[in-house]
N, CA, C and O atoms as a Tinker XYZ file with bonds, in Angstrom:
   292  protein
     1  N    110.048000   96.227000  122.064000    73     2
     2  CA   109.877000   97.221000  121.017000    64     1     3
     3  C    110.675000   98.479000  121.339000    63     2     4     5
     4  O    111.340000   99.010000  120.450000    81     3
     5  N    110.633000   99.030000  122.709000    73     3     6
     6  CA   111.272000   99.945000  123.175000    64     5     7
     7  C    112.798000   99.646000  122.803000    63     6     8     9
     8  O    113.497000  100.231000  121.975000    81     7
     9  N    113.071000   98.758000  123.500000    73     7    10
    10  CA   114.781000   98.898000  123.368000    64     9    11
    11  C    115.713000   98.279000  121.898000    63    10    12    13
    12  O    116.892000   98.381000  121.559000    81    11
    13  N    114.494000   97.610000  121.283000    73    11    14
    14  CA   115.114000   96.927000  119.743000    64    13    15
    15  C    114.481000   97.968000  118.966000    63    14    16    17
    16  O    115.450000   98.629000  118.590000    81    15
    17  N    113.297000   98.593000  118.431000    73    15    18
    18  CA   112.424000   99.545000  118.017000    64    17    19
    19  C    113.104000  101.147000  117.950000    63    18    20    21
    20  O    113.751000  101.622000  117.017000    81    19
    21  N    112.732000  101.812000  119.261000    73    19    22
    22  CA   113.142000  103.058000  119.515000    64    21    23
    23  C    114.062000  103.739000  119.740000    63    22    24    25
    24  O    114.184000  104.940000  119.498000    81    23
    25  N    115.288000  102.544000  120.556000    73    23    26
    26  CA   116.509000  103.380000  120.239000    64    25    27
    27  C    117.335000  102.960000  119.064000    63    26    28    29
    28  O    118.485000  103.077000  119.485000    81    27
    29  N    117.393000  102.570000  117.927000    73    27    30
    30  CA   117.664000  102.779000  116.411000    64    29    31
    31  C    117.632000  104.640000  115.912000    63    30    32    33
    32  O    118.522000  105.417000  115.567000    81    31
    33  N    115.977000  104.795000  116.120000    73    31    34
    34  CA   115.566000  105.800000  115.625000    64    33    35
    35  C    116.327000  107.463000  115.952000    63    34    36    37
    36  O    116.027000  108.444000  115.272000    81    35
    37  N    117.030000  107.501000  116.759000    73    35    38
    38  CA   118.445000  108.777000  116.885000    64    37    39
    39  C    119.115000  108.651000  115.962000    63    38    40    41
    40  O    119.251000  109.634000  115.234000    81    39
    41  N    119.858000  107.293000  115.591000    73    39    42
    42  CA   121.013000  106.998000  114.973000    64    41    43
    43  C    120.250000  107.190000  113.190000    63    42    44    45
    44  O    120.659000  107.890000  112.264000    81    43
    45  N    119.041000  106.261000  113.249000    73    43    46
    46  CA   118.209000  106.480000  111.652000    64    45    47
    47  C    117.934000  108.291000  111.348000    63    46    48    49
    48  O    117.709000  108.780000  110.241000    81    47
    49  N    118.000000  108.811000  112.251000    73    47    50
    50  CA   116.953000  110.421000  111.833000    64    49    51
    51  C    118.201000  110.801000  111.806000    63    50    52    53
    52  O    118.157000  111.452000  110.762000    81    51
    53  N    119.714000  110.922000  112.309000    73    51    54
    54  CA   120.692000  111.485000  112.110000    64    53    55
    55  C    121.831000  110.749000  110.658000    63    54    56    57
    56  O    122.922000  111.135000  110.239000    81    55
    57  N    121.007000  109.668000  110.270000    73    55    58
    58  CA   121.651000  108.947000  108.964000    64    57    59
    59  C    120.953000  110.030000  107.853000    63    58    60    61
    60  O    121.477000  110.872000  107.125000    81    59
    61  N    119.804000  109.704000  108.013000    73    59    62
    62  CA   118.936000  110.909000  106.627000    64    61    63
    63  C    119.308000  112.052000  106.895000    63    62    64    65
    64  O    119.680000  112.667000  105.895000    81    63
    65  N    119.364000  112.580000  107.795000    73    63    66
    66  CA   120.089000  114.411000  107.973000    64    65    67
    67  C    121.041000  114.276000  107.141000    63    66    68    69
    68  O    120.944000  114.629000  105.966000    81    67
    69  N    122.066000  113.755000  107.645000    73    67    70
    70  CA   123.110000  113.593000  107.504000    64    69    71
    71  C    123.225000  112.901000  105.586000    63    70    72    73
    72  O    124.232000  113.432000  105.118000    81    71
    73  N    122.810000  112.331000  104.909000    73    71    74
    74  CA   122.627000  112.071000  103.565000    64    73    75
    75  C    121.698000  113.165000  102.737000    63    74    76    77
    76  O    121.935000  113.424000  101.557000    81    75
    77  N    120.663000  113.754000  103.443000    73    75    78
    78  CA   120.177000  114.896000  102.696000    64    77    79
    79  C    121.560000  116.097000  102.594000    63    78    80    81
    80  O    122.030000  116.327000  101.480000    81    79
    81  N    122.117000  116.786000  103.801000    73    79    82
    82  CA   122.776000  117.412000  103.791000    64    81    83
    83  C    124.273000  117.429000  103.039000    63    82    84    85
    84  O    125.023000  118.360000  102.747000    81    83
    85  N    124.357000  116.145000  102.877000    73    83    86
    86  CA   126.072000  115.775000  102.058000    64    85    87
    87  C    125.512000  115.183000  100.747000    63    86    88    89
    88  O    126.198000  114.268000  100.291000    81    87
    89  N    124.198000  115.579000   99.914000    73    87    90
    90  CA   123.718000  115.873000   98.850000    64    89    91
    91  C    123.314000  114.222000   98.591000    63    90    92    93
    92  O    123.203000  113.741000   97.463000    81    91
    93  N    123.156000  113.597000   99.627000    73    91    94
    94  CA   123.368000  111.738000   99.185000    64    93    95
    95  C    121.189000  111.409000   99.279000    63    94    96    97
    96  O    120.345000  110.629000   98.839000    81    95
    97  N    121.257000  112.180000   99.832000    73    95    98
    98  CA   119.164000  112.090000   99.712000    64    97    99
    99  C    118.488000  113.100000   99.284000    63    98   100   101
   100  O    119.071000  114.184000   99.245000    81    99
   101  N    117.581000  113.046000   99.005000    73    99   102
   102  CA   116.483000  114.004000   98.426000    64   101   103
   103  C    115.869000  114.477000   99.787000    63   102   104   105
   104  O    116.053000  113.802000  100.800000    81   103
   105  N    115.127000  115.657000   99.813000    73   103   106
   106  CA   114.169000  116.098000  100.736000    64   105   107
   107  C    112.824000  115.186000  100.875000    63   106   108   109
   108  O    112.160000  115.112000  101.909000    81   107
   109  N    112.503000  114.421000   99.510000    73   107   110
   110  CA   111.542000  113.341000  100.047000    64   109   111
   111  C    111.779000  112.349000  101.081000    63   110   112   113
   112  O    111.035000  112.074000  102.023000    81   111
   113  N    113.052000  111.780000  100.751000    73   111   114
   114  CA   113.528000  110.842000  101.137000    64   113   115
   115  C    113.732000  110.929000  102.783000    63   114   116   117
   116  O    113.815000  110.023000  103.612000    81   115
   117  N    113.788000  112.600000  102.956000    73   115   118
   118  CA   114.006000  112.957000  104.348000    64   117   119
   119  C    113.392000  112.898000  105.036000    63   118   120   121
   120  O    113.646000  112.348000  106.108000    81   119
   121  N    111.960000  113.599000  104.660000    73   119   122
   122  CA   110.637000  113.485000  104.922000    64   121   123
   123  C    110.382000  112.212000  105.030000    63   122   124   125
   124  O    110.243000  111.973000  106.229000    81   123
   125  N    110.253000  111.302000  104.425000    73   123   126
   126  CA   109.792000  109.836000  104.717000    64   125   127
   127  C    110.715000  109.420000  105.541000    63   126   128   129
   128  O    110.310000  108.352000  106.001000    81   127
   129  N    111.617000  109.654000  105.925000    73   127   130
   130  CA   112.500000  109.089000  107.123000    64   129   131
   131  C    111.491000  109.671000  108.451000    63   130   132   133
   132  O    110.970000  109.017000  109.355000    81   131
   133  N    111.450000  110.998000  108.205000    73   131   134
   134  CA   110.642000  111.597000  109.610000    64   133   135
   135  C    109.279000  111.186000  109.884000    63   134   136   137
   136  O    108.806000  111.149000  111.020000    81   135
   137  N    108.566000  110.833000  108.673000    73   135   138
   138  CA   107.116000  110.223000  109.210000    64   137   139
   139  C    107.416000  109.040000  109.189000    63   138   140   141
   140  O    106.310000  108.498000  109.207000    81   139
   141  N    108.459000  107.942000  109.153000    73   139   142
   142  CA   108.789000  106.707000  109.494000    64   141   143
   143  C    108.739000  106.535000  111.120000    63   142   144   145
   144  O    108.153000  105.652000  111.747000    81   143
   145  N    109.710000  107.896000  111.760000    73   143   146
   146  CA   109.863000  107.806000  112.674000    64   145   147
   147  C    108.944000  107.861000  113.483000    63   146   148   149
   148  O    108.835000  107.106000  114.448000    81   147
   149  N    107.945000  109.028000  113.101000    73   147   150
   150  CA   106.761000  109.640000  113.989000    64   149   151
   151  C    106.366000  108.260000  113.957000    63   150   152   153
   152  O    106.651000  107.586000  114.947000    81   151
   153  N    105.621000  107.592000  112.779000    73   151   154
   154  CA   104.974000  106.255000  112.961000    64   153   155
   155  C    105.631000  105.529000  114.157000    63   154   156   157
   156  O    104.990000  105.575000  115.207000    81   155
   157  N    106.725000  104.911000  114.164000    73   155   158
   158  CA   107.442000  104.194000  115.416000    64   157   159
   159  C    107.193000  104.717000  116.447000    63   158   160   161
   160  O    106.761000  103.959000  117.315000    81   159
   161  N    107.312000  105.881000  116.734000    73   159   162
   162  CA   106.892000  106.633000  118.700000    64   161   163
   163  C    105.475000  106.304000  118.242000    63   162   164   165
   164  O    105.559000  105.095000  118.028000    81   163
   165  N    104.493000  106.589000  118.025000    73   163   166
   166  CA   102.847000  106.485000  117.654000    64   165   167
   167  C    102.800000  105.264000  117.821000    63   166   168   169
   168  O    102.650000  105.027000  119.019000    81   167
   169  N    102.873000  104.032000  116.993000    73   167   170
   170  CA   103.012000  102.772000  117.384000    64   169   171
   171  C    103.232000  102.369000  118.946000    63   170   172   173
   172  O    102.237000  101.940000  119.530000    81   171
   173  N    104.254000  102.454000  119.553000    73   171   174
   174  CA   105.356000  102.809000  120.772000    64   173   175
   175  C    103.837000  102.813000  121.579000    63   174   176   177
   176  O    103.141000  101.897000  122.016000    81   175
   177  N    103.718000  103.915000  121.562000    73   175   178
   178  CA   102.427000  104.978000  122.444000    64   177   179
   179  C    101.718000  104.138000  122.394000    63   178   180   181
   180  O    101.765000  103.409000  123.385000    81   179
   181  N    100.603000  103.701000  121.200000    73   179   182
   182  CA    99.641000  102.719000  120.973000    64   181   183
   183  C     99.557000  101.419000  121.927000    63   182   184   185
   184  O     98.576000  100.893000  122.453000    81   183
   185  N    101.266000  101.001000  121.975000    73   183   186
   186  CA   101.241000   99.780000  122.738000    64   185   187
   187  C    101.108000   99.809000  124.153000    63   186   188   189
   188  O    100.516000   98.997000  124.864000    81   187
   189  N    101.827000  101.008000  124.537000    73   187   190
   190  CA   101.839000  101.616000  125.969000    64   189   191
   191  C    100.257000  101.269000  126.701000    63   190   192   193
   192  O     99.807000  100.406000  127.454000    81   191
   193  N     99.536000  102.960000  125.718000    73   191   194
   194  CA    98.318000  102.232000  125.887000    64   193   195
   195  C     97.241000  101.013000  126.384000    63   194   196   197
   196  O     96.349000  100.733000  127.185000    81   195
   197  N     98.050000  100.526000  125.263000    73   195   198
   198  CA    97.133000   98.769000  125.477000    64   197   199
   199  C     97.011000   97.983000  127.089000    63   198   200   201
   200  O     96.176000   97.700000  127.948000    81   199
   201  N     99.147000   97.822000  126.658000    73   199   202
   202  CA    99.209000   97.578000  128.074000    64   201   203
   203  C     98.668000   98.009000  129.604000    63   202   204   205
   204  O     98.161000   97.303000  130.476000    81   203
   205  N     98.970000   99.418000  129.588000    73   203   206
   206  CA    98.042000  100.348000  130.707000    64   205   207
   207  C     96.757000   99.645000  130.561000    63   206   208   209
   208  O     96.612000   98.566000  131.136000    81   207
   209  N     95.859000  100.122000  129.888000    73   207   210
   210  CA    94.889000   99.209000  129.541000    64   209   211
   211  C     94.308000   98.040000  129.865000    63   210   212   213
   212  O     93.127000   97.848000  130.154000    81   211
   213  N     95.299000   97.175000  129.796000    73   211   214
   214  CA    94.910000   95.769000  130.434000    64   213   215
   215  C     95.287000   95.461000  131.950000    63   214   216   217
   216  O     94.666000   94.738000  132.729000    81   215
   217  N     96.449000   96.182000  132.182000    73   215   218
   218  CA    96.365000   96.307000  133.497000    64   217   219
   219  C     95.552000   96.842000  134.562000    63   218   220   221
   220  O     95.503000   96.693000  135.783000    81   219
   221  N     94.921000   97.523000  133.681000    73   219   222
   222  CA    93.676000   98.399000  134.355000    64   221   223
   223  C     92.780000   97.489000  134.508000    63   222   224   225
   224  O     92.744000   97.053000  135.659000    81   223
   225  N     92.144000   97.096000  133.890000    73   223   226
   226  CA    91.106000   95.819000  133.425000    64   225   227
   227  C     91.362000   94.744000  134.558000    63   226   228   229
   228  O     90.500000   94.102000  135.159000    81   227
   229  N     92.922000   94.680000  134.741000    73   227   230
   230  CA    93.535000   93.435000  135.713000    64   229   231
   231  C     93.149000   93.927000  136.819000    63   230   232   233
   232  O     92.434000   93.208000  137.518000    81   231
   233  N     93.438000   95.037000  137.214000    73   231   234
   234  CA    93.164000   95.164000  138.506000    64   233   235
   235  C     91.693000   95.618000  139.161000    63   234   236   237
   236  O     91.467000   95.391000  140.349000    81   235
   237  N     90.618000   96.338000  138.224000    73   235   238
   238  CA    89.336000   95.907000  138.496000    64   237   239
   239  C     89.185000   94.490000  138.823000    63   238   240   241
   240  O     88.793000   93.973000  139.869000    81   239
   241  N     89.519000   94.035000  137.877000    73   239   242
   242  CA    88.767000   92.313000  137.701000    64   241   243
   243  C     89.134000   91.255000  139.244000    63   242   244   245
   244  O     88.448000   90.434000  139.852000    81   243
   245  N     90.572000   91.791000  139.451000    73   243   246
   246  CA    90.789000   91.352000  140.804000    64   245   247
   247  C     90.144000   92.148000  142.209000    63   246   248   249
   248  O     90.303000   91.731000  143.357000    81   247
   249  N     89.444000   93.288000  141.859000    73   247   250
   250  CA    88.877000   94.217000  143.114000    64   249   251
   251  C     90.216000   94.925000  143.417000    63   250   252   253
   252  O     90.302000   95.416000  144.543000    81   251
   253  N     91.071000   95.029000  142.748000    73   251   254
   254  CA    92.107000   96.234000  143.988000    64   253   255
   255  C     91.860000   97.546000  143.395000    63   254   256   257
   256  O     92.435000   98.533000  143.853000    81   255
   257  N     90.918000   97.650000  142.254000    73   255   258
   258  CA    90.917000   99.653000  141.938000    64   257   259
   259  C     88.918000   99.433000  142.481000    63   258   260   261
   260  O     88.189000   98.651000  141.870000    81   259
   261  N     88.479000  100.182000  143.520000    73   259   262
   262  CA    86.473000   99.847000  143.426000    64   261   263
   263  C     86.088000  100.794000  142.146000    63   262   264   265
   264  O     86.456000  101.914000  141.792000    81   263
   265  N     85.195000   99.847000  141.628000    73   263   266
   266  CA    84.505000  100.252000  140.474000    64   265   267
   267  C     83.658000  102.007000  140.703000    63   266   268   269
   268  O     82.911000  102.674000  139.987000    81   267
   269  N     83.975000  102.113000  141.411000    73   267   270
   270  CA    83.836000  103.795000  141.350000    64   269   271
   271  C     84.867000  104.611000  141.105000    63   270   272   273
   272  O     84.520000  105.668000  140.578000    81   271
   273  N     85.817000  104.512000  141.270000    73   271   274
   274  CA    86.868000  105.393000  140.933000    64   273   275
   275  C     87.121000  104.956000  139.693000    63   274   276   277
   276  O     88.351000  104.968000  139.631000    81   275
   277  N     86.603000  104.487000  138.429000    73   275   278
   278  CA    86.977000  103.805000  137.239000    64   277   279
   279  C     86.422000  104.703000  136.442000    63   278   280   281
   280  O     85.214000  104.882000  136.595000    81   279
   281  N     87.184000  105.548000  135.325000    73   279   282
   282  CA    86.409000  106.246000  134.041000    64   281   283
   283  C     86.861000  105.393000  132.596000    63   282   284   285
   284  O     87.987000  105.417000  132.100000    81   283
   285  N     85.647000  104.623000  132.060000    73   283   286
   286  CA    86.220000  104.002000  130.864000    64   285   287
   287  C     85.318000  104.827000  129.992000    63   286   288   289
   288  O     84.215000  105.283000  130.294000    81   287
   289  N     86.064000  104.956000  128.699000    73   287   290
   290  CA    85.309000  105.187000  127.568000    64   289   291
   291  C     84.528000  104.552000  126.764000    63   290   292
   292  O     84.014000  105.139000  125.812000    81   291
């Protein structure tokens, strides 16, 4: 996701600049480019998350973190 996903998104946020400004997009259109993007890093993050997450889980479950040093929500 990172490397097919996130790096697009420089080249996409500098396409809509770049078409709002040379009169080729609307300011909506701009705007929905930018909360496109936010969505993709947020997503991104979300997965990060997960992963961390399960690795965490992995390594309780095997004993290498002791269940005292563990804060879950």
């Amino acid at each position: 996701f990172r490397d097919e996903g996130l790096a697009m998104l420089p080249t996409l946020n500098q396409m809509a600049q770049d078409a709002y400004t040379y009169g080729q997009g609307t300011v909506l259109e701009l705007l929905d480019s930018i909360q496109s993007i936010a969505e993709k890093q947020i997503t991104y993050l979300d997965l990060m998350e997960s992963v961390l997450q399960a690795e965490l889980d992995v390594r309780f479950a095997s004993g290498d973190i002791p269940t005292g040093l563990a804060v879950k929500p």
